[in-house]
Amino acid sequence: MEPSTGKRVQGGEWRAASWSFLAFFCVLAAYYMLRPVREQLSAAVGSTQLPWFFAASFAAMLVLTPLFAWLVSRFPRRIVVPLVYLFFIGCLVSFLPLFANADVLSPRTLGIVFFVWLSVFNLFVVSVFWSFMADIWNAEQARRLFPLIGIGGVAGAIAGPLLTRGLVEMIGVSALLLVSASLLGVALACVLVLGRWVQRHGAKGEQAQQGTALGGGMFDGLKQIFADPFMRAMAVLMVLGDAIGTVAYVLIADYSGATFDNAVDRTRFAATIDLATNGLQIVVQLTLTRWMLMRYGAGPVIATWAAAGIAACLAMALSADPHAQAIVVPFVGAFPWVALVMIVTRGLAYGMVMPARESLYTRVPRELRYKGKNAVDTAVWRAGDVVCALSINALRALGVTVGGFGVVGAMALAAAGVVGVRLARRVEGRTAPGGGTAAVA
């Protein structure tokens, strides 16, 4: 494949790229303000209970994914995207009395409800954002701009836990929800501005159908996973990547629950992990991802993520004590080997794989970008969580230790690398006239 000729943001793109950057900053800052609260709840109940949390999240996805497909089938983009953001802003406001009044719900019930809701929030809000980005930028622009837009998300992912650490003792948890809702409101405003911009100036603006309703049925997204080869490959890549993510999540939950005896310390540890992870992500996106995407395409980016993750997993597997200190990150803290796996795999998943995946979506029809992509990013992801968490419990019953899970994670990453590279070669090697692609067989 030929490398992109664009080396930077072009003159007419600066305004929209800036709004996109700010929108993604606010989306992830809103989410990462709240995630440490969820993580300490997971550590408190123990990783053996996580399959139930994941199952509840998956059930919610099975209900919401067809509903979202129905929305995009019946209403144009200018209505669907803002509606999703308004829905989650309303949810955040509705949580206020539940957190402010301990008598409304028991701590365990509130923990389960909040865990499920935040999981749904993360997947839908981020998935809709990237579907919107893939809809307003063409394939060549995506290679140049998506890594830069992704840096906005990384900055938000760093600002979020910093805000939580700095504000939670001053204003309390319930007030954090209001700050998060305000950030999501700013993201909504950016989306509205971008919607008007693309109608007049966007590279796809001349295609009237880009902003219209898609038509079809509410189960189209789930059907596309089985019927379309591109979506099947994306689903497999998602499940394999989720396998290592779930392994790392479970190992961190066990470590945190065994090491820290109160919610404040567990929350602070989770926020510190997020800071290190997101710091790695922004460094990678600034120095490596954009250059590799423009010059070589998505395949080598995915392969680099897989290779680095395999190295981290094997290092943990071969260590004498996976809970012993492995690295010290300046200005952040010291981390054990199990945390190293989380930091490397999650940081590179968001810093490398996400921009690579989203660039591939710009080369397929809109119906796949909204319906199929949303089904993969929500229902498939949460189904993978359930299967992986249950598999981890089963492997533990068979005597698999932390080091053994390092080997399991390395195998999942190797398979994900092969699938991702082959998919990228097929998609990027079959460019159709006008910047689209032929069908991926």
Coordinates of C-alpha atoms in Angstrom, one line a residue:
M1 CA 0.0 0.0 0.0
E2 CA 1.1 3.6 -0.6
P3 CA 1.8 5.9 2.3
S4 CA -0.3 8.9 2.8
T5 CA 1.0 12.1 1.3
G6 CA -0.6 14.3 4.0
K7 CA 2.0 15.2 6.7
R8 CA -0.1 17.5 8.9
V9 CA -3.4 19.1 9.5
Q10 CA -4.3 21.1 6.4
G11 CA -5.6 24.6 6.5
G12 CA -9.3 23.9 6.0
E13 CA -9.3 21.2 8.6
W14 CA -7.9 23.1 11.7
R15 CA -11.3 24.2 13.0
A16 CA -13.0 20.9 12.8
A17 CA -9.9 19.0 14.0
S18 CA -9.8 21.3 17.1
W19 CA -13.5 20.7 17.9
S20 CA -13.0 17.0 17.5
F21 CA -10.0 17.1 19.8
L22 CA -11.9 19.0 22.4
A23 CA -14.9 16.7 22.1
F24 CA -12.9 13.6 22.7
F25 CA -11.0 15.3 25.6
C26 CA -14.3 16.0 27.3
V27 CA -15.7 12.5 26.6
L28 CA -12.8 10.7 28.2
A29 CA -12.3 13.2 31.0
A30 CA -15.9 12.7 32.0
Y31 CA -15.5 8.9 32.0
Y32 CA -12.1 8.8 33.7
M33 CA -13.4 11.0 36.5
L34 CA -15.8 8.2 37.4
R35 CA -13.8 5.0 36.6
P36 CA -11.7 5.0 39.8
V37 CA -15.0 4.7 41.8
R38 CA -16.0 1.7 39.7
E39 CA -12.6 0.1 40.0
Q40 CA -12.5 0.2 43.8
L41 CA -15.9 -1.4 43.9
S42 CA -14.6 -4.3 41.8
A43 CA -11.6 -4.7 44.1
A44 CA -13.9 -4.6 47.2
V45 CA -16.2 -7.5 46.0
G46 CA -13.3 -9.6 44.6
S47 CA -12.5 -10.8 41.1
T48 CA -14.5 -14.1 41.5
Q49 CA -17.7 -12.0 41.4
L50 CA -16.8 -10.1 38.2
P51 CA -18.6 -12.6 35.9
W52 CA -21.9 -11.4 37.5
F53 CA -20.9 -7.8 37.0
F54 CA -19.9 -8.5 33.4
A55 CA -23.1 -10.6 32.8
A56 CA -25.3 -7.7 33.9
S57 CA -23.4 -5.3 31.6
F58 CA -23.8 -7.8 28.7
A59 CA -27.5 -8.0 29.4
A60 CA -27.8 -4.3 29.2
M61 CA -25.9 -4.2 25.9
L62 CA -28.3 -6.8 24.4
V63 CA -31.1 -4.5 25.2
L64 CA -29.5 -1.2 24.2
T65 CA -27.6 -2.3 21.0
P66 CA -30.8 -3.1 19.0
L67 CA -32.3 0.1 20.4
F68 CA -29.4 2.1 19.0
A69 CA -29.7 0.3 15.7
W70 CA -33.3 1.3 15.6
L71 CA -32.4 4.9 16.3
V72 CA -29.9 5.2 13.5
S73 CA -32.3 3.4 11.2
R74 CA -35.1 5.9 11.8
F75 CA -33.3 9.2 12.5
P76 CA -30.4 11.2 10.9
R77 CA -27.0 11.6 12.5
R78 CA -27.8 15.2 13.7
I79 CA -30.4 13.7 16.0
V80 CA -28.9 10.4 17.0
V81 CA -25.5 11.5 18.2
P82 CA -26.7 14.4 20.4
L83 CA -29.6 12.2 21.7
V84 CA -27.1 9.6 23.0
Y85 CA -25.0 12.2 24.8
L86 CA -28.2 13.8 26.3
F87 CA -29.3 10.4 27.6
F88 CA -26.1 9.8 29.5
I89 CA -26.0 13.4 30.9
G90 CA -29.5 12.7 32.2
C91 CA -28.4 9.5 33.8
L92 CA -25.5 11.2 35.6
V93 CA -27.9 13.8 37.0
S94 CA -30.3 11.0 38.1
F95 CA -27.5 9.3 40.1
L96 CA -27.0 12.4 42.3
P97 CA -29.7 11.5 44.9
L98 CA -28.5 7.8 44.9
F99 CA -25.0 8.8 45.9
A100 CA -26.0 11.7 48.2
N101 CA -28.5 9.6 50.2
A102 CA -27.1 6.3 51.5
D103 CA -30.6 5.1 52.5
V104 CA -31.9 4.9 48.9
L105 CA -29.9 1.9 47.8
S106 CA -27.6 -0.4 49.7
P107 CA -23.9 0.1 48.9
R108 CA -23.7 -3.3 47.1
T109 CA -26.8 -2.6 45.0
L110 CA -25.5 0.9 44.1
G111 CA -22.1 -0.6 43.3
I112 CA -23.6 -3.1 40.8
V113 CA -25.9 -0.5 39.2
F114 CA -23.1 2.0 38.8
F115 CA -20.6 -0.6 37.5
V116 CA -23.1 -1.7 34.8
W117 CA -24.1 1.9 33.9
L118 CA -20.5 3.1 33.7
S119 CA -19.6 0.2 31.5
V120 CA -22.5 1.0 29.1
F121 CA -21.6 4.7 29.2
N122 CA -18.0 4.1 28.2
L123 CA -18.8 1.8 25.3
F124 CA -21.7 3.7 23.8
V125 CA -20.3 7.2 24.2
V126 CA -16.9 6.4 22.8
S127 CA -18.3 4.1 20.1
V128 CA -20.7 6.8 18.9
F129 CA -17.9 9.4 19.0
W130 CA -15.7 7.3 16.7
S131 CA -18.6 6.4 14.4
F132 CA -19.3 10.1 14.0
M133 CA -15.6 10.8 13.3
A134 CA -15.5 8.0 10.7
D135 CA -18.6 9.6 9.1
I136 CA -17.2 13.1 8.7
W137 CA -13.6 12.4 7.7
N138 CA -12.5 10.3 4.7
A139 CA -9.9 7.5 4.8
E140 CA -6.9 9.8 4.0
Q141 CA -7.9 12.3 6.6
A142 CA -8.4 9.6 9.2
R143 CA -4.8 8.5 8.8
R144 CA -3.5 12.0 9.4
L145 CA -6.0 13.2 12.0
F146 CA -7.3 10.3 14.1
P147 CA -4.0 9.9 16.1
L148 CA -4.1 13.7 16.8
I149 CA -7.8 13.5 17.8
G150 CA -6.9 10.5 19.9
I151 CA -4.4 12.6 21.8
G152 CA -7.3 14.8 22.9
G153 CA -8.9 11.7 24.4
V154 CA -5.6 10.8 26.1
A155 CA -5.3 14.3 27.6
G156 CA -8.9 13.9 28.9
A157 CA -8.0 10.5 30.3
I158 CA -5.2 12.1 32.2
A159 CA -7.2 15.1 33.4
G160 CA -10.1 12.9 34.5
P161 CA -8.2 10.9 37.3
L162 CA -6.3 14.0 38.2
L163 CA -9.6 15.9 38.8
T164 CA -11.0 12.9 40.8
R165 CA -7.9 12.8 43.0
G166 CA -7.9 16.5 43.6
L167 CA -11.7 17.1 44.0
V168 CA -13.2 14.0 45.7
E169 CA -12.1 15.0 49.2
M170 CA -13.2 18.6 48.7
I171 CA -16.6 18.2 47.0
G172 CA -17.6 14.6 47.5
V173 CA -18.6 11.8 45.1
S174 CA -22.0 13.2 44.1
A175 CA -20.5 16.6 43.1
L176 CA -18.0 14.7 40.9
L177 CA -21.0 13.4 38.9
L178 CA -22.0 17.0 38.1
V179 CA -18.5 17.9 36.9
S180 CA -18.6 14.8 34.7
A181 CA -22.0 15.7 33.3
S182 CA -20.7 19.3 32.5
L183 CA -17.8 17.9 30.6
L184 CA -20.1 15.6 28.6
G185 CA -22.3 18.7 27.9
V186 CA -19.2 20.5 26.3
A187 CA -18.7 17.4 24.2
L188 CA -22.3 17.6 23.0
A189 CA -21.8 21.2 22.0
C190 CA -18.7 20.3 20.0
V191 CA -20.7 17.6 18.2
L192 CA -23.4 20.1 17.2
V193 CA -20.8 22.5 15.9
L194 CA -19.1 19.7 13.9
G195 CA -22.4 18.7 12.4
R196 CA -22.9 22.1 11.0
W197 CA -19.3 22.3 9.8
V198 CA -19.3 19.1 7.9
Q199 CA -22.4 20.1 6.0
R200 CA -20.5 23.0 4.4
H201 CA -16.9 22.0 4.4
G202 CA -16.4 18.3 5.2
A203 CA -14.7 16.0 2.7
K204 CA -17.9 13.8 2.8
G205 CA -20.2 16.8 2.9
E206 CA -21.1 16.5 -0.8
Q207 CA -22.5 13.1 -0.1
A208 CA -26.0 13.9 1.1
Q209 CA -26.7 10.5 2.4
Q210 CA -23.9 10.8 5.0
G211 CA -26.2 12.7 7.4
T212 CA -29.4 10.8 6.8
A213 CA -31.1 7.9 8.5
L214 CA -29.7 4.5 7.5
G215 CA -33.0 2.5 7.3
G216 CA -33.1 -1.2 8.0
G217 CA -34.0 -3.0 11.2
M218 CA -33.1 -2.8 14.8
F219 CA -31.1 -6.1 14.8
D220 CA -29.0 -5.2 11.7
G221 CA -25.9 -4.5 13.8
L222 CA -25.9 -8.0 15.4
K223 CA -26.7 -9.6 12.1
Q224 CA -23.8 -7.9 10.4
I225 CA -21.3 -9.5 12.8
F226 CA -22.3 -12.9 11.4
A227 CA -23.0 -11.9 7.8
D228 CA -20.2 -9.5 6.9
P229 CA -16.6 -10.8 6.8
F230 CA -15.2 -7.4 7.9
M231 CA -17.4 -7.2 10.9
R232 CA -16.6 -10.9 11.8
A233 CA -12.9 -10.1 11.8
M234 CA -13.5 -7.0 13.9
A235 CA -15.5 -9.0 16.4
V236 CA -12.7 -11.7 16.7
L237 CA -10.1 -8.9 17.1
M238 CA -12.2 -7.3 19.8
V239 CA -12.7 -10.6 21.7
L240 CA -9.0 -11.5 21.6
G241 CA -8.0 -8.0 22.7
D242 CA -10.6 -8.2 25.5
A243 CA -9.2 -11.5 26.7
I244 CA -5.9 -9.8 27.7
G245 CA -7.8 -6.8 29.0
T246 CA -9.9 -9.0 31.3
V247 CA -6.9 -11.0 32.5
A248 CA -5.1 -7.8 33.4
Y249 CA -8.3 -6.4 35.0
V250 CA -8.8 -9.5 37.2
L251 CA -5.2 -9.6 38.3
I252 CA -5.2 -5.9 39.3
A253 CA -8.5 -6.3 41.1
D254 CA -7.0 -9.2 43.2
Y255 CA -3.8 -7.3 43.9
S256 CA -5.7 -4.2 44.9
G257 CA -8.1 -6.1 47.2
A258 CA -5.3 -7.9 48.9
T259 CA -3.0 -4.9 49.3
F260 CA -5.3 -2.1 50.3
D261 CA -7.9 -2.3 53.1
N262 CA -10.1 0.8 52.4
A263 CA -12.0 2.3 49.5
V264 CA -9.9 5.5 49.4
D265 CA -6.6 3.7 48.9
R266 CA -8.1 1.4 46.3
T267 CA -9.6 4.4 44.4
R268 CA -6.3 6.3 44.6
F269 CA -4.4 3.2 43.3
A270 CA -6.8 2.8 40.4
A271 CA -6.4 6.5 39.5
T272 CA -2.6 6.1 39.6
I273 CA -2.8 3.1 37.3
D274 CA -4.9 5.2 34.9
L275 CA -2.4 8.0 35.0
A276 CA 0.5 5.7 34.1
T277 CA -1.5 4.0 31.4
N278 CA -2.7 7.2 29.8
G279 CA 0.7 8.8 30.1
L280 CA 2.1 5.9 28.0
Q281 CA -0.8 6.3 25.6
I282 CA -0.1 9.9 24.9
V283 CA 3.6 9.4 24.4
V284 CA 3.0 6.6 21.9
Q285 CA 0.4 8.6 20.0
L286 CA 2.7 11.6 19.8
T287 CA 5.8 9.7 18.7
L288 CA 4.8 6.5 17.0
T289 CA 1.2 5.9 16.1
R290 CA 0.5 8.8 13.7
W291 CA 3.8 8.2 11.9
M292 CA 3.2 4.5 11.5
L293 CA -0.4 4.9 10.4
M294 CA 0.5 7.4 7.7
R295 CA 3.5 5.5 6.4
Y296 CA 2.6 1.9 6.8
G297 CA -1.2 1.6 7.6
A298 CA -3.1 -0.1 10.4
G299 CA -1.4 -3.6 10.2
P300 CA 2.0 -2.7 11.6
V301 CA 0.4 -0.6 14.3
I302 CA -1.6 -3.6 15.5
A303 CA 1.4 -5.9 15.3
T304 CA 3.5 -3.5 17.4
W305 CA 0.8 -3.5 20.1
A306 CA 0.7 -7.3 20.1
A307 CA 4.5 -7.7 20.3
A308 CA 4.8 -5.2 23.2
G309 CA 2.0 -6.9 25.1
I310 CA 3.5 -10.3 24.6
A311 CA 6.8 -9.1 26.1
A312 CA 5.0 -7.7 29.2
C313 CA 2.9 -10.8 29.7
L314 CA 6.0 -13.1 29.4
A315 CA 8.0 -10.9 31.8
M316 CA 5.2 -11.3 34.4
A317 CA 5.0 -15.0 33.8
L318 CA 8.8 -15.4 34.2
S319 CA 9.1 -13.2 37.3
A320 CA 9.7 -14.9 40.7
D321 CA 6.9 -12.7 42.3
P322 CA 4.3 -11.1 40.0
H323 CA 3.3 -8.8 42.9
A324 CA 6.8 -7.5 43.5
Q325 CA 7.8 -4.1 42.3
A326 CA 8.7 -4.1 38.7
I327 CA 8.9 -0.4 37.6
V328 CA 8.9 3.1 39.0
V329 CA 7.3 5.7 36.9
P330 CA 8.6 9.2 37.7
F331 CA 6.0 11.5 39.3
V332 CA 3.5 8.7 39.4
G333 CA 4.6 5.8 41.5
A334 CA 5.9 2.2 41.8
F335 CA 4.1 -0.7 40.2
P336 CA 4.2 -4.5 40.4
W337 CA 4.5 -6.8 37.5
V338 CA 0.7 -7.4 37.3
A339 CA 0.3 -3.6 36.9
L340 CA 2.9 -3.5 34.2
V341 CA 0.8 -5.8 32.1
M342 CA -2.2 -3.6 32.6
I343 CA -0.3 -0.4 31.8
V344 CA 1.4 -1.7 28.6
T345 CA -1.6 -3.6 27.1
R346 CA -4.2 -1.0 27.9
G347 CA -2.0 2.0 27.1
L348 CA -1.1 0.6 23.7
A349 CA -4.7 -0.7 23.0
Y350 CA -6.0 2.9 23.2
G351 CA -2.8 4.6 21.9
M352 CA -2.3 2.3 18.9
V353 CA -5.0 -0.2 18.2
M354 CA -8.0 2.2 18.6
P355 CA -6.8 4.7 16.0
A356 CA -5.8 1.8 13.7
R357 CA -9.2 0.2 14.0
E358 CA -11.1 3.4 13.5
S359 CA -9.1 4.2 10.4
L360 CA -10.3 0.9 8.9
Y361 CA -13.9 1.8 9.6
T362 CA -13.6 4.8 7.3
R363 CA -13.2 2.4 4.4
V364 CA -16.5 0.5 4.8
P365 CA -20.1 1.6 4.3
R366 CA -21.9 3.8 6.8
E367 CA -24.3 1.0 7.8
L368 CA -21.3 -1.0 9.1
R369 CA -19.8 2.1 10.8
Y370 CA -22.9 2.8 12.9
K371 CA -24.7 -0.5 13.3
G372 CA -22.1 -3.2 13.0
K373 CA -19.4 -1.2 14.7
N374 CA -21.7 -0.3 17.6
A375 CA -22.6 -4.0 18.1
V376 CA -18.9 -5.0 18.1
D377 CA -18.0 -2.1 20.5
T378 CA -20.8 -2.9 22.9
A379 CA -22.5 -6.3 22.8
V380 CA -19.4 -8.2 21.6
W381 CA -17.1 -6.5 24.0
R382 CA -19.3 -7.3 27.0
A383 CA -20.0 -10.9 25.8
G384 CA -16.2 -11.3 25.7
D385 CA -15.9 -10.0 29.3
V386 CA -18.3 -12.6 30.5
V387 CA -16.7 -15.5 28.7
C388 CA -13.2 -14.4 29.7
A389 CA -14.1 -13.9 33.3
L390 CA -15.7 -17.3 33.6
S391 CA -12.8 -18.9 31.8
I392 CA -10.4 -17.3 34.3
N393 CA -12.4 -18.7 37.2
A394 CA -12.3 -22.1 35.5
L395 CA -8.6 -21.9 34.9
R396 CA -8.0 -21.0 38.5
A397 CA -10.0 -24.0 39.6
L398 CA -7.6 -26.1 37.6
G399 CA -4.6 -24.5 39.4
V400 CA -3.5 -21.9 36.9
T401 CA -1.4 -19.2 38.7
V402 CA -0.6 -15.6 37.9
G403 CA 2.3 -16.6 35.8
G404 CA 0.1 -19.0 33.8
F405 CA -2.3 -16.2 33.1
G406 CA 0.7 -14.3 31.7
V407 CA 1.2 -17.1 29.1
V408 CA -2.6 -17.1 28.3
G409 CA -2.4 -13.4 27.7
A410 CA 0.6 -13.7 25.5
M411 CA -1.2 -16.3 23.4
A412 CA -4.3 -14.1 23.0
L413 CA -2.2 -11.2 21.9
A414 CA -0.4 -13.3 19.4
A415 CA -3.7 -14.4 17.8
A416 CA -5.0 -10.8 17.9
G417 CA -1.9 -9.6 16.1
V418 CA -2.3 -12.1 13.3
V419 CA -6.0 -11.4 12.9
G420 CA -5.5 -7.6 12.9
V421 CA -2.6 -7.6 10.4
R422 CA -4.5 -9.9 8.0
L423 CA -7.7 -7.7 8.2
A424 CA -5.7 -4.5 7.7
R425 CA -4.0 -5.9 4.6
R426 CA -7.4 -7.0 3.1
V427 CA -9.1 -3.7 3.8
E428 CA -6.3 -1.3 2.9
G429 CA -5.3 -3.3 -0.1
R430 CA -8.7 -3.1 -1.7
T431 CA -9.3 0.6 -2.0
A432 CA -12.1 1.5 -4.3
P433 CA -12.5 4.7 -6.3
G434 CA -13.5 7.7 -4.2
G435 CA -11.7 6.6 -1.0
G436 CA -14.0 3.6 -0.1
T437 CA -13.3 -0.1 -0.3
A438 CA -14.5 -3.0 -2.2
A439 CA -16.2 -5.7 -0.1
V440 CA -13.9 -7.5 2.2
A441 CA -14.0 -11.1 1.4

